[in-house]
mmCIF file of C-alpha atoms in Angstrom:
data_model
loop_
_atom_site.group_PDB
_atom_site.id
_atom_site.type_symbol
_atom_site.label_atom_id
_atom_site.label_comp_id
_atom_site.label_asym_id
_atom_site.label_seq_id
_atom_site.Cartn_x
_atom_site.Cartn_y
_atom_site.Cartn_z
ATOM 1 C CA UNK A 1 0.078 -0.291 0.094
ATOM 2 C CA UNK A 2 1.281 3.339 -0.504
ATOM 3 C CA UNK A 3 2.288 5.613 1.265
ATOM 4 C CA UNK A 4 -0.685 7.774 0.072
ATOM 5 C CA UNK A 5 -3.166 5.450 0.537
ATOM 6 C CA UNK A 6 -2.926 4.780 4.031
ATOM 7 C CA UNK A 7 -2.925 8.758 4.585
ATOM 8 C CA UNK A 8 -6.507 8.583 2.922
ATOM 9 C CA UNK A 9 -7.344 5.442 5.243
ATOM 10 C CA UNK A 10 -6.605 7.331 8.378
ATOM 11 C CA UNK A 11 -8.346 10.281 7.856
ATOM 12 C CA UNK A 12 -11.738 8.159 6.794
ATOM 13 C CA UNK A 13 -10.900 5.863 10.093
ATOM 14 C CA UNK A 14 -10.357 9.728 12.076
ATOM 15 C CA UNK A 15 -13.736 11.111 10.916
ATOM 16 C CA UNK A 16 -15.747 8.099 11.776
ATOM 17 C CA UNK A 17 -15.165 8.076 14.945
ATOM 18 C CA UNK A 18 -15.202 11.377 15.454
ATOM 19 C CA UNK A 19 -18.683 11.224 13.821
ATOM 20 C CA UNK A 20 -19.645 8.213 16.480
ATOM 21 C CA UNK A 21 -18.811 10.173 19.064
ATOM 22 C CA UNK A 22 -20.329 12.671 17.802
ATOM 23 C CA UNK A 23 -23.846 11.214 17.789
ATOM 24 C CA UNK A 24 -22.907 9.781 21.314
ATOM 25 C CA UNK A 25 -22.905 12.947 23.025
ATOM 26 C CA UNK A 26 -26.414 14.418 20.592
ATOM 27 C CA UNK A 27 -27.550 11.458 22.719
ATOM 28 C CA UNK A 28 -27.027 12.422 25.235
ATOM 29 C CA UNK A 29 -28.499 16.076 25.794
ATOM 30 C CA UNK A 30 -32.243 14.932 24.453
ATOM 31 C CA UNK A 31 -34.403 15.410 27.737
ATOM 32 C CA UNK A 32 -37.459 12.871 27.962
ATOM 33 C CA UNK A 33 -40.941 14.171 27.453
ATOM 34 C CA UNK A 34 -42.866 14.654 30.630
ATOM 35 C CA UNK A 35 -44.922 12.062 31.435
ATOM 36 C CA UNK A 36 -47.813 12.519 30.628
ATOM 37 C CA UNK A 37 -51.040 13.707 32.942
ATOM 38 C CA UNK A 38 -54.147 11.618 34.280
ATOM 39 C CA UNK A 39 -57.098 12.466 35.987
ATOM 40 C CA UNK A 40 -57.724 10.562 38.404
ATOM 41 C CA UNK A 41 -61.026 11.701 39.626
ATOM 42 C CA UNK A 42 -63.922 13.851 37.875
ATOM 43 C CA UNK A 43 -65.753 16.593 41.014
ATOM 44 C CA UNK A 44 -69.196 17.556 38.549
ATOM 45 C CA UNK A 45 -70.623 20.327 40.936
ATOM 46 C CA UNK A 46 -74.313 22.369 40.335
ATOM 47 C CA UNK A 47 -76.043 25.280 42.096
ATOM 48 C CA UNK A 48 -79.361 23.182 42.768
ATOM 49 C CA UNK A 49 -79.894 19.561 41.744
ATOM 50 C CA UNK A 50 -84.192 19.848 42.322
ATOM 51 C CA UNK A 51 -85.131 21.006 39.703
ATOM 52 C CA UNK A 52 -88.804 21.940 37.794
ATOM 53 C CA UNK A 53 -90.284 21.526 34.071
ATOM 54 C CA UNK A 54 -88.298 23.112 32.110
ATOM 55 C CA UNK A 55 -85.613 24.962 34.570
ATOM 56 C CA UNK A 56 -81.648 24.701 33.482
ATOM 57 C CA UNK A 57 -79.193 25.146 35.281
ATOM 58 C CA UNK A 58 -74.938 24.111 34.812
ATOM 59 C CA UNK A 59 -72.886 21.765 35.645
ATOM 60 C CA UNK A 60 -69.166 21.941 36.490
ATOM 61 C CA UNK A 61 -67.478 19.358 36.651
ATOM 62 C CA UNK A 62 -63.644 19.859 37.568
ATOM 63 C CA UNK A 63 -60.964 16.775 36.292
ATOM 64 C CA UNK A 64 -58.336 16.544 39.401
ATOM 65 C CA UNK A 65 -54.686 14.251 39.167
ATOM 66 C CA UNK A 66 -55.058 11.344 41.943
ATOM 67 C CA UNK A 67 -52.782 14.111 44.273
ATOM 68 C CA UNK A 68 -55.555 16.531 43.915
ATOM 69 C CA UNK A 69 -54.170 18.784 40.685
ATOM 70 C CA UNK A 70 -56.362 21.114 38.719
ATOM 71 C CA UNK A 71 -56.789 18.742 34.730
ATOM 72 C CA UNK A 72 -57.107 22.678 33.500
ATOM 73 C CA UNK A 73 -57.189 20.527 29.851
ATOM 74 C CA UNK A 74 -60.109 18.132 30.579
ATOM 75 C CA UNK A 75 -62.914 18.312 28.146
ATOM 76 C CA UNK A 76 -65.165 15.960 29.284
ATOM 77 C CA UNK A 77 -68.427 14.536 27.616
ATOM 78 C CA UNK A 78 -70.763 14.910 29.215
ATOM 79 C CA UNK A 79 -74.346 12.060 29.340
ATOM 80 C CA UNK A 80 -77.840 11.493 31.413
ATOM 81 C CA UNK A 81 -79.139 8.252 32.037
ATOM 82 C CA UNK A 82 -82.168 9.686 31.871
ATOM 83 C CA UNK A 83 -82.908 12.273 29.067
ATOM 84 C CA UNK A 84 -86.390 11.823 29.891
ATOM 85 C CA UNK A 85 -85.539 13.115 32.565
ATOM 86 C CA UNK A 86 -83.593 15.864 32.193
ATOM 87 C CA UNK A 87 -81.260 16.213 29.478
ATOM 88 C CA UNK A 88 -77.336 17.620 29.137
ATOM 89 C CA UNK A 89 -76.031 19.596 26.656
ATOM 90 C CA UNK A 90 -72.297 19.694 25.401
ATOM 91 C CA UNK A 91 -71.198 21.531 27.968
ATOM 92 C CA UNK A 92 -73.062 20.232 31.063
ATOM 93 C CA UNK A 93 -76.112 22.098 30.774
ATOM 94 C CA UNK A 94 -79.032 20.440 32.444
ATOM 95 C CA UNK A 95 -83.536 21.235 31.790
ATOM 96 C CA UNK A 96 -85.613 19.153 33.578
ATOM 97 C CA UNK A 97 -87.821 17.985 31.211
ATOM 98 C CA UNK A 98 -90.402 15.609 33.073
ATOM 99 C CA UNK A 99 -90.449 14.806 37.047
ATOM 100 C CA UNK A 100 -87.934 11.772 37.983
ATOM 101 C CA UNK A 101 -84.610 12.001 38.735
ATOM 102 C CA UNK A 102 -81.520 11.354 36.311
ATOM 103 C CA UNK A 103 -77.638 11.052 36.578
ATOM 104 C CA UNK A 104 -75.871 13.623 35.332
ATOM 105 C CA UNK A 105 -72.313 12.064 34.372
ATOM 106 C CA UNK A 106 -69.163 13.619 32.951
ATOM 107 C CA UNK A 107 -66.731 11.343 30.989
ATOM 108 C CA UNK A 108 -63.024 12.435 30.550
ATOM 109 C CA UNK A 109 -61.590 8.202 28.950
ATOM 110 C CA UNK A 110 -61.904 6.209 31.460
ATOM 111 C CA UNK A 111 -62.476 8.187 34.471
ATOM 112 C CA UNK A 112 -66.614 9.758 35.143
ATOM 113 C CA UNK A 113 -68.032 11.545 37.684
ATOM 114 C CA UNK A 114 -72.255 12.060 38.269
ATOM 115 C CA UNK A 115 -74.316 13.502 39.987
ATOM 116 C CA UNK A 116 -77.889 12.751 41.139
ATOM 117 C CA UNK A 117 -80.621 16.013 40.009
ATOM 118 C CA UNK A 118 -84.293 15.698 40.390
ATOM 119 C CA UNK A 119 -87.039 17.031 37.582
ATOM 120 C CA UNK A 120 -89.734 17.756 39.535
ATOM 121 C CA UNK A 121 -93.508 19.234 38.605
ATOM 122 C CA UNK A 122 -94.468 23.241 38.564
ATOM 123 C CA UNK A 123 -97.509 21.737 40.033
ATOM 124 C CA UNK A 124 -98.296 23.637 42.829
ATOM 125 C CA UNK A 125 -94.539 25.418 43.251
ATOM 126 C CA UNK A 126 -94.391 28.895 44.037
ATOM 127 C CA UNK A 127 -92.866 30.926 40.709
ATOM 128 C CA UNK A 128 -94.998 34.497 40.434
ATOM 129 C CA UNK A 129 -96.681 36.657 43.316
ATOM 130 C CA UNK A 130 -99.583 38.248 42.073
ATOM 131 C CA UNK A 131 -101.180 41.177 44.299
ATOM 132 C CA UNK A 132 -105.140 42.535 43.552
ATOM 133 C CA UNK A 133 -107.403 45.065 45.486
ATOM 134 C CA UNK A 134 -110.659 45.327 46.731
ATOM 135 C CA UNK A 135 -110.920 48.416 44.794
ATOM 136 C CA UNK A 136 -108.377 49.767 41.737
ATOM 137 C CA UNK A 137 -109.969 53.607 42.170
ATOM 138 C CA UNK A 138 -110.987 54.876 45.823
ATOM 139 C CA UNK A 139 -111.167 59.175 46.829
ATOM 140 C CA UNK A 140 -109.212 60.199 48.708
ATOM 141 C CA UNK A 141 -109.267 59.749 52.765
ATOM 142 C CA UNK A 142 -110.948 56.275 51.580
ATOM 143 C CA UNK A 143 -109.606 52.693 52.813
ATOM 144 C CA UNK A 144 -109.033 49.426 50.471
ATOM 145 C CA UNK A 145 -108.354 45.670 51.541
ATOM 146 C CA UNK A 146 -105.083 45.056 49.308
ATOM 147 C CA UNK A 147 -104.013 40.838 48.905
ATOM 148 C CA UNK A 148 -101.951 38.539 47.945
ATOM 149 C CA UNK A 149 -101.575 35.076 46.033
ATOM 150 C CA UNK A 150 -99.909 33.145 45.125
ATOM 151 C CA UNK A 151 -98.988 31.315 41.113
ATOM 152 C CA UNK A 152 -96.767 28.825 39.953
ATOM 153 C CA UNK A 153 -95.028 28.148 36.424
ATOM 154 C CA UNK A 154 -98.125 26.484 34.901
ATOM 155 C CA UNK A 155 -100.152 29.967 36.373
ATOM 156 C CA UNK A 156 -101.711 28.027 38.661
ATOM 157 C CA UNK A 157 -102.646 28.478 41.976
ATOM 158 C CA UNK A 158 -99.164 27.312 44.976
ATOM 159 C CA UNK A 159 -99.880 28.663 48.723
ATOM 160 C CA UNK A 160 -98.263 30.948 50.205
ATOM 161 C CA UNK A 161 -97.992 29.178 53.181
ATOM 162 C CA UNK A 162 -95.975 30.694 56.742
ATOM 163 C CA UNK A 163 -93.674 33.176 53.888
ATOM 164 C CA UNK A 164 -92.887 37.033 55.445
ATOM 165 C CA UNK A 165 -95.564 39.635 53.346
ATOM 166 C CA UNK A 166 -94.350 42.953 53.322
ATOM 167 C CA UNK A 167 -96.141 45.926 51.517
ATOM 168 C CA UNK A 168 -94.726 49.284 50.206
ATOM 169 C CA UNK A 169 -96.285 52.031 48.824
ATOM 170 C CA UNK A 170 -94.578 53.705 45.659
ATOM 171 C CA UNK A 171 -95.297 56.667 46.954
ATOM 172 C CA UNK A 172 -96.937 57.548 50.394
ATOM 173 C CA UNK A 173 -97.749 60.739 50.040
ATOM 174 C CA UNK A 174 -100.087 59.473 47.766
ATOM 175 C CA UNK A 175 -101.628 55.994 49.306
ATOM 176 C CA UNK A 176 -99.988 54.730 52.416
ATOM 177 C CA UNK A 177 -100.255 50.474 52.766
ATOM 178 C CA UNK A 178 -99.754 49.063 56.318
ATOM 179 C CA UNK A 179 -98.036 45.510 57.251
ATOM 180 C CA UNK A 180 -101.977 44.100 56.793
ATOM 181 C CA UNK A 181 -102.196 45.659 52.901
ATOM 182 C CA UNK A 182 -104.969 48.080 54.096
ATOM 183 C CA UNK A 183 -104.449 50.811 52.371
ATOM 184 C CA UNK A 184 -105.253 54.723 52.876
ATOM 185 C CA UNK A 185 -105.917 57.710 50.242
ATOM 186 C CA UNK A 186 -103.930 60.551 51.498
ATOM 187 C CA UNK A 187 -102.840 62.168 48.365
ATOM 188 C CA UNK A 188 -104.569 62.598 44.451
ATOM 189 C CA UNK A 189 -103.214 60.058 41.812
ATOM 190 C CA UNK A 190 -101.771 57.042 40.812
ATOM 191 C CA UNK A 191 -99.471 54.755 43.072
ATOM 192 C CA UNK A 192 -98.104 51.422 42.976
ATOM 193 C CA UNK A 193 -99.089 48.745 45.674
ATOM 194 C CA UNK A 194 -95.970 46.004 46.025
ATOM 195 C CA UNK A 195 -96.508 43.023 47.721
ATOM 196 C CA UNK A 196 -92.927 41.278 48.330
ATOM 197 C CA UNK A 197 -92.998 36.811 49.367
ATOM 198 C CA UNK A 198 -89.761 36.344 51.219
ATOM 199 C CA UNK A 199 -89.276 32.315 49.006
ATOM 200 C CA UNK A 200 -85.434 31.416 50.019
ATOM 201 C CA UNK A 201 -82.850 34.577 48.844
ATOM 202 C CA UNK A 202 -84.254 35.592 46.212
ATOM 203 C CA UNK A 203 -87.923 37.149 47.150
ATOM 204 C CA UNK A 204 -90.908 37.533 45.174
ATOM 205 C CA UNK A 205 -92.982 40.399 44.305
ATOM 206 C CA UNK A 206 -95.558 41.839 42.333
ATOM 207 C CA UNK A 207 -97.624 44.938 41.943
ATOM 208 C CA UNK A 208 -100.742 46.804 40.664
ATOM 209 C CA UNK A 209 -101.431 50.839 40.127
ATOM 210 C CA UNK A 210 -104.166 52.355 42.541
ATOM 211 C CA UNK A 211 -106.460 55.544 41.732
ATOM 212 C CA UNK A 212 -106.432 57.719 44.808
ATOM 213 C CA UNK A 213 -109.550 60.568 42.981
ATOM 214 C CA UNK A 214 -110.596 63.184 45.156
ATOM 215 C CA UNK A 215 -114.022 64.931 46.136
ATOM 216 C CA UNK A 216 -116.354 66.400 44.056
ATOM 217 C CA UNK A 217 -118.276 68.692 45.392
ATOM 218 C CA UNK A 218 -116.136 69.572 48.761
ATOM 219 C CA UNK A 219 -117.342 72.281 50.410
ATOM 220 C CA UNK A 220 -115.548 75.010 51.353
ATOM 221 C CA UNK A 221 -116.088 75.996 54.635
ATOM 222 C CA UNK A 222 -117.688 72.906 57.028
ATOM 223 C CA UNK A 223 -117.925 73.147 61.112
ATOM 224 C CA UNK A 224 -117.066 70.481 64.130
ATOM 225 C CA UNK A 225 -118.395 69.963 67.233
ATOM 226 C CA UNK A 226 -116.919 69.037 70.367
ATOM 227 C CA UNK A 227 -120.450 67.360 72.459
ATOM 228 C CA UNK A 228 -119.512 65.194 75.150
ATOM 229 C CA UNK A 229 -116.556 63.041 74.340
ATOM 230 C CA UNK A 230 -116.493 62.849 70.315
ATOM 231 C CA UNK A 231 -115.915 65.612 67.817
ATOM 232 C CA UNK A 232 -118.877 65.303 65.354
ATOM 233 C CA UNK A 233 -117.940 64.848 62.437
ATOM 234 C CA UNK A 234 -115.190 62.642 62.815
ATOM 235 C CA UNK A 235 -114.605 62.968 59.006
ATOM 236 C CA UNK A 236 -114.574 67.008 58.122
ATOM 237 C CA UNK A 237 -114.133 67.261 53.557
ATOM 238 C CA UNK A 238 -113.051 70.577 52.997
ATOM 239 C CA UNK A 239 -111.727 72.381 49.552
ATOM 240 C CA UNK A 240 -108.512 72.816 48.824
ATOM 241 C CA UNK A 241 -108.263 76.439 50.995
ATOM 242 C CA UNK A 242 -111.293 76.006 52.764
ATOM 243 C CA UNK A 243 -111.614 77.042 56.602
ATOM 244 C CA UNK A 244 -112.902 74.116 58.962
ATOM 245 C CA UNK A 245 -114.197 75.731 62.503
ATOM 246 C CA UNK A 246 -113.900 73.941 66.041
ATOM 247 C CA UNK A 247 -116.663 74.473 68.113
ATOM 248 C CA UNK A 248 -115.432 74.420 71.886
ATOM 249 C CA UNK A 249 -118.165 73.848 74.291
ATOM 250 C CA UNK A 250 -117.554 74.707 77.861
ATOM 251 C CA UNK A 251 -116.117 71.563 78.280
ATOM 252 C CA UNK A 252 -112.534 72.324 77.680
ATOM 253 C CA UNK A 253 -110.868 70.179 74.615
ATOM 254 C CA UNK A 254 -107.596 70.906 72.372
ATOM 255 C CA UNK A 255 -106.892 69.907 69.066
ATOM 256 C CA UNK A 256 -103.541 68.675 68.106
ATOM 257 C CA UNK A 257 -102.362 67.839 64.964
ATOM 258 C CA UNK A 258 -101.106 64.066 64.715
ATOM 259 C CA UNK A 259 -99.461 62.826 63.205
ATOM 260 C CA UNK A 260 -98.411 66.698 62.217
ATOM 261 C CA UNK A 261 -97.524 66.048 58.137
ATOM 262 C CA UNK A 262 -97.053 68.925 55.870
ATOM 263 C CA UNK A 263 -99.709 71.112 55.414
ATOM 264 C CA UNK A 264 -100.825 70.492 59.062
ATOM 265 C CA UNK A 265 -102.283 74.070 60.548
ATOM 266 C CA UNK A 266 -101.780 74.902 64.045
ATOM 267 C CA UNK A 267 -102.382 73.501 67.116
ATOM 268 C CA UNK A 268 -104.861 74.364 68.907
ATOM 269 C CA UNK A 269 -104.347 74.617 72.479
ATOM 270 C CA UNK A 270 -106.695 73.993 75.687
ATOM 271 C CA UNK A 271 -109.942 76.357 75.378
ATOM 272 C CA UNK A 272 -113.361 76.505 75.859
ATOM 273 C CA UNK A 273 -116.947 78.052 74.871
ATOM 274 C CA UNK A 274 -114.702 79.578 71.803
ATOM 275 C CA UNK A 275 -114.658 78.877 67.822
ATOM 276 C CA UNK A 276 -111.063 78.363 66.315
ATOM 277 C CA UNK A 277 -110.748 78.016 62.833
ATOM 278 C CA UNK A 278 -108.714 76.906 60.457
ATOM 279 C CA UNK A 279 -107.351 76.561 56.859
ATOM 280 C CA UNK A 280 -106.206 74.294 54.638
ATOM 281 C CA UNK A 281 -103.956 74.991 52.307
ATOM 282 C CA UNK A 282 -102.710 71.732 51.168
ATOM 283 C CA UNK A 283 -104.231 68.372 49.476
ATOM 284 C CA UNK A 284 -104.556 65.653 52.268
ATOM 285 C CA UNK A 285 -105.587 64.021 55.144
ATOM 286 C CA UNK A 286 -104.702 65.584 58.137
ATOM 287 C CA UNK A 287 -105.438 63.854 61.347
ATOM 288 C CA UNK A 288 -106.205 65.053 65.059
ATOM 289 C CA UNK A 289 -107.183 64.639 68.125
ATOM 290 C CA UNK A 290 -107.384 66.195 71.597
ATOM 291 C CA UNK A 291 -105.115 65.628 74.537
ATOM 292 C CA UNK A 292 -107.543 65.873 77.360
ATOM 293 C CA UNK A 293 -109.652 63.174 76.420
ATOM 294 C CA UNK A 294 -108.346 59.599 75.034
ATOM 295 C CA UNK A 295 -109.812 58.241 71.984
ATOM 296 C CA UNK A 296 -111.168 61.595 71.339
ATOM 297 C CA UNK A 297 -110.030 61.684 67.041
ATOM 298 C CA UNK A 298 -111.269 63.415 63.721
ATOM 299 C CA UNK A 299 -109.482 63.644 60.417
ATOM 300 C CA UNK A 300 -109.746 66.949 58.676
ATOM 301 C CA UNK A 301 -110.162 65.411 54.116
ATOM 302 C CA UNK A 302 -108.555 68.132 52.285
ATOM 303 C CA UNK A 303 -110.164 67.519 48.441
ATOM 304 C CA UNK A 304 -108.914 69.413 45.401
#
């Protein structure tokens, strides 16, 4: 073998050794892939598991590893054991279809989680409240009775039971309403009477409009007498800007406006055997009493 051929052969051998060494170094630098995240369990939850017909609720599925870590990338498949009772869509939204029970299942790979739901008929279950009144139009100073009843989702009756009812008026300057639903017209105009019925976290409310009108042909002057320990008449009507004359007998009385309202005239202190007049510059109902004789009460109604 010539010296030139020997030199060429040695060069090829050295190149092969270098190439093998480079491949060995590269294989040592390769980082092994991270272990696959394994879902060990699915935890299902919902705001409620008791539904009525056509009611919906969103079910959430939390995928976790054996150590409890959340697997955020897991996308479960959803199913219902009784679609005729409750259906579930691809995002976990459950809808009540018919009375009964169903199990909602979420599955990731071979791991499943379940949640039991029940569906009840809407009949008899409180869904709305309806307010009504004995009169929808009353005169200034008149009373009427408001009532509230329950309805289910189908429009049938639903008992209120022991639920607390709270009454309110949208404008107490036109009509007031007490805890028993008794309404008094104290101004002129339209007002909404509202009932709020306690029903868990969210009360059910209903309302009805009421019109309060003035009193036609109200006089410009009127007299109030005091025969014994009463005011006569106990209710006096006068036109806006009119005058009421209080005729005091020999027995001493006073006239105190209670409660004192905007437009109430000045009180009349204890006096006897005299006539005292008071004028009324505002529409409304103005109660008064004699503080010397408990139970001696009266009202002046001022109409437009």
